[in-house]
PDB file of C-alpha atoms in Angstrom:
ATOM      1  CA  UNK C   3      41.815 198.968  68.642  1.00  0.00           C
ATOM      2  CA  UNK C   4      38.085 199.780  68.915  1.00  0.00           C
ATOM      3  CA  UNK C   5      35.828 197.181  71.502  1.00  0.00           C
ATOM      4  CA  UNK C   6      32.492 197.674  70.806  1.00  0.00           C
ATOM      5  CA  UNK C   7      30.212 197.716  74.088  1.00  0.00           C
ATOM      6  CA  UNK C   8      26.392 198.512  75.005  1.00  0.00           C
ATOM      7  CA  UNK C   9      25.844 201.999  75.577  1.00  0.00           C
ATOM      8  CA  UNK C  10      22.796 201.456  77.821  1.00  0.00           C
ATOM      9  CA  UNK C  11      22.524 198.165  80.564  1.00  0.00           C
ATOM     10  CA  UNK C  12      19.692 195.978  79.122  1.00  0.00           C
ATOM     11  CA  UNK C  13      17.697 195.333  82.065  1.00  0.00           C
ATOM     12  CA  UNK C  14      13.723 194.162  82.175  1.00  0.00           C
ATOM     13  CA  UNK C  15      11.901 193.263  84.954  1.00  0.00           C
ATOM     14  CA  UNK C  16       7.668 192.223  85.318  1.00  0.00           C
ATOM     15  CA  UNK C  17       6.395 194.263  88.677  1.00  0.00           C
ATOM     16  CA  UNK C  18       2.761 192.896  90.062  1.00  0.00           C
ATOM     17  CA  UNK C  19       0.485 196.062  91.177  1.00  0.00           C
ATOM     18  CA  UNK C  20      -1.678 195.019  94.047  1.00  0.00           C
ATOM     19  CA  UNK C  21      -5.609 196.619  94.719  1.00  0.00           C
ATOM     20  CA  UNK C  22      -4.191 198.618  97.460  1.00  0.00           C
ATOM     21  CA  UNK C  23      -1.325 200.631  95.070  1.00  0.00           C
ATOM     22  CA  UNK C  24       1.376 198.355  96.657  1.00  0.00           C
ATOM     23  CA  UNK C  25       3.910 196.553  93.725  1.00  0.00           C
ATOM     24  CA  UNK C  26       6.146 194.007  94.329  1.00  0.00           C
ATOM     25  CA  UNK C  27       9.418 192.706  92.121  1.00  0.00           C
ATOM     26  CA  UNK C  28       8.622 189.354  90.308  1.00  0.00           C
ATOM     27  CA  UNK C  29      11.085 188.821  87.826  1.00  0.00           C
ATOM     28  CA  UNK C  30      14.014 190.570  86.783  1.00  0.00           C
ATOM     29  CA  UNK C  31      16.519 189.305  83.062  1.00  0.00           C
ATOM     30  CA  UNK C  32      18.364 190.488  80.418  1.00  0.00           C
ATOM     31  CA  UNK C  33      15.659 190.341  78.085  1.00  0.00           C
ATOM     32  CA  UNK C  34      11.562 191.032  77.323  1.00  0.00           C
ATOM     33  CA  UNK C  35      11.774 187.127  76.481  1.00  0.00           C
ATOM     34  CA  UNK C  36      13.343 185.712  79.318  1.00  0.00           C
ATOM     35  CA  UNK C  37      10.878 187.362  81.815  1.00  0.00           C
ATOM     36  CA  UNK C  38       7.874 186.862  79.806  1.00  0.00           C
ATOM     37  CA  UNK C  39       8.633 183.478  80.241  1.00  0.00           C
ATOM     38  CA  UNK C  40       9.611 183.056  83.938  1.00  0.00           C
ATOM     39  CA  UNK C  41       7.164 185.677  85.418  1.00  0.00           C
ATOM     40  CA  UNK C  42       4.330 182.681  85.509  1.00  0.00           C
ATOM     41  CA  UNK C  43       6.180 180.720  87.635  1.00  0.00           C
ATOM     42  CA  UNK C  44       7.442 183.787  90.116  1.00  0.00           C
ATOM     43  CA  UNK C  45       4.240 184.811  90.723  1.00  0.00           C
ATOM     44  CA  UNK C  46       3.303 181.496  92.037  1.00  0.00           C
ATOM     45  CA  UNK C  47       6.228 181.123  94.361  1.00  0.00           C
ATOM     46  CA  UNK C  48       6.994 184.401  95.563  1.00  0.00           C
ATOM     47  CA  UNK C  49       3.331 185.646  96.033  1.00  0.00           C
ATOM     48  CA  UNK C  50       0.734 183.528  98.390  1.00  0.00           C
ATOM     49  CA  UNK C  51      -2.928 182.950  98.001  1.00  0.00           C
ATOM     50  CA  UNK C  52      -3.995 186.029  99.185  1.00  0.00           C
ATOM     51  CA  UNK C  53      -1.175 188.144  97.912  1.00  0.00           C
ATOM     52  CA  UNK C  54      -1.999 186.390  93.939  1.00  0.00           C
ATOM     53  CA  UNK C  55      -5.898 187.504  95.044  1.00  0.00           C
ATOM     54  CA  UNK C  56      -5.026 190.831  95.167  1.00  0.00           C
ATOM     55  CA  UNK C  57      -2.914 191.736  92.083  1.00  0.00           C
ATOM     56  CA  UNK C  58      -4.612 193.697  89.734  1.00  0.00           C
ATOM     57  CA  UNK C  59      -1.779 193.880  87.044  1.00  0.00           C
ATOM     58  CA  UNK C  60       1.660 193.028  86.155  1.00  0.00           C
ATOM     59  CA  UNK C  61       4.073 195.576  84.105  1.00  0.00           C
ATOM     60  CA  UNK C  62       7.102 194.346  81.807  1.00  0.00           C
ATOM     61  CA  UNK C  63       9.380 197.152  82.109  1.00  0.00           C
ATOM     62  CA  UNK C  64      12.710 198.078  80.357  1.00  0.00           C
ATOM     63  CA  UNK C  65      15.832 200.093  82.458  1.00  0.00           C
ATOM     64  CA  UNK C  66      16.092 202.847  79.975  1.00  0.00           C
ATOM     65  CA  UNK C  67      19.387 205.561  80.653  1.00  0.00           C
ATOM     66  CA  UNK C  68      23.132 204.681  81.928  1.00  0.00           C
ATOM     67  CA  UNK C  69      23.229 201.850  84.871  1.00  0.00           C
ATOM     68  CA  UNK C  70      23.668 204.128  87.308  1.00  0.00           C
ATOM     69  CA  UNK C  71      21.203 206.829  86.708  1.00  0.00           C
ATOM     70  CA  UNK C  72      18.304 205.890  84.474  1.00  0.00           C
ATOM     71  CA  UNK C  73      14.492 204.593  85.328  1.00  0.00           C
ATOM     72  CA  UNK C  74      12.164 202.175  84.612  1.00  0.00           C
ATOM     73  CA  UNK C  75      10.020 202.474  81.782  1.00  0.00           C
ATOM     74  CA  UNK C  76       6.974 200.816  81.403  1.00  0.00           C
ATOM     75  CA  UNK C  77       6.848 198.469  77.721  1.00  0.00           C
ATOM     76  CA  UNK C  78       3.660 196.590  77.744  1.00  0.00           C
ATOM     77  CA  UNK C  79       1.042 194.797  80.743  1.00  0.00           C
ATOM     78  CA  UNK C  80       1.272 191.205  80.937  1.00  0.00           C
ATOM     79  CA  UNK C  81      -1.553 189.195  81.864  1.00  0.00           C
ATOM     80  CA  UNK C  82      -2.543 188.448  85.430  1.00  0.00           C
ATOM     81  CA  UNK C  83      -2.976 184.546  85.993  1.00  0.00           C
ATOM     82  CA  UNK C  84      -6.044 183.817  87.268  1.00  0.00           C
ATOM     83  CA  UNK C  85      -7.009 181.527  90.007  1.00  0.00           C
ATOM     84  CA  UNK C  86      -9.386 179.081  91.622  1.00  0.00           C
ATOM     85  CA  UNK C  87     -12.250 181.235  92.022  1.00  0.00           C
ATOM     86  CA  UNK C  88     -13.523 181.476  96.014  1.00  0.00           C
ATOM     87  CA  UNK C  89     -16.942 179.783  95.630  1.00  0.00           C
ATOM     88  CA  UNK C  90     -15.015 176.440  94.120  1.00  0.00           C
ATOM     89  CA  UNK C  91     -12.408 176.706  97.232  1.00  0.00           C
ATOM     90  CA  UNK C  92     -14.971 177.091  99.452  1.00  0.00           C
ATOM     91  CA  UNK C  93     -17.154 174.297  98.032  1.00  0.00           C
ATOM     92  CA  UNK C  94     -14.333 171.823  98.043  1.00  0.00           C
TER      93      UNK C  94
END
């Protein structure tokens, strides 16, 4: 009896790239979907003020190879959400 399987791990993940070359891991899922729509919300509770000030982009990425010996490709950039600019902090 044949039991079809996955010949690759399906893994994606969005990374944030700070101004100083520094990334950090927001989101990792099974799909593009899943952490397109979750990677919002970890970027607001992982990073802090200052940390969300200084990303300059976020990367989907896809695992691409066997589980145990492959890399991470990037797919596509994701947009960075902004923030309260400084001069309405400051003025409130």
């Amino acid at each position: 009896m044949f039991y079809p399987t996955e010949s690759k791990a399906q893994g994606w993940r969005a990374m944030a790239r700070f101004e100083d070359g520094r990334e950090a891991l927001l989101l990792i899922g099974r799909s593009s979907t899943q952490v397109r729509q979750g990677y919002l919300e970890s970027f607001t509770d992982l990073l802090d003020d200052e940390e969300r000030e200084q990303v300059v982009s976020i990367s989907l990425q896809r695992w691409h190879g066997a589980p145990d010996a492959g890399t991470w490709e990037h797919q596509t950039t994701l947009k960075v959400p902004s923030s309260v600019p400084k001069v309405a902090r400051l003025a409130a």
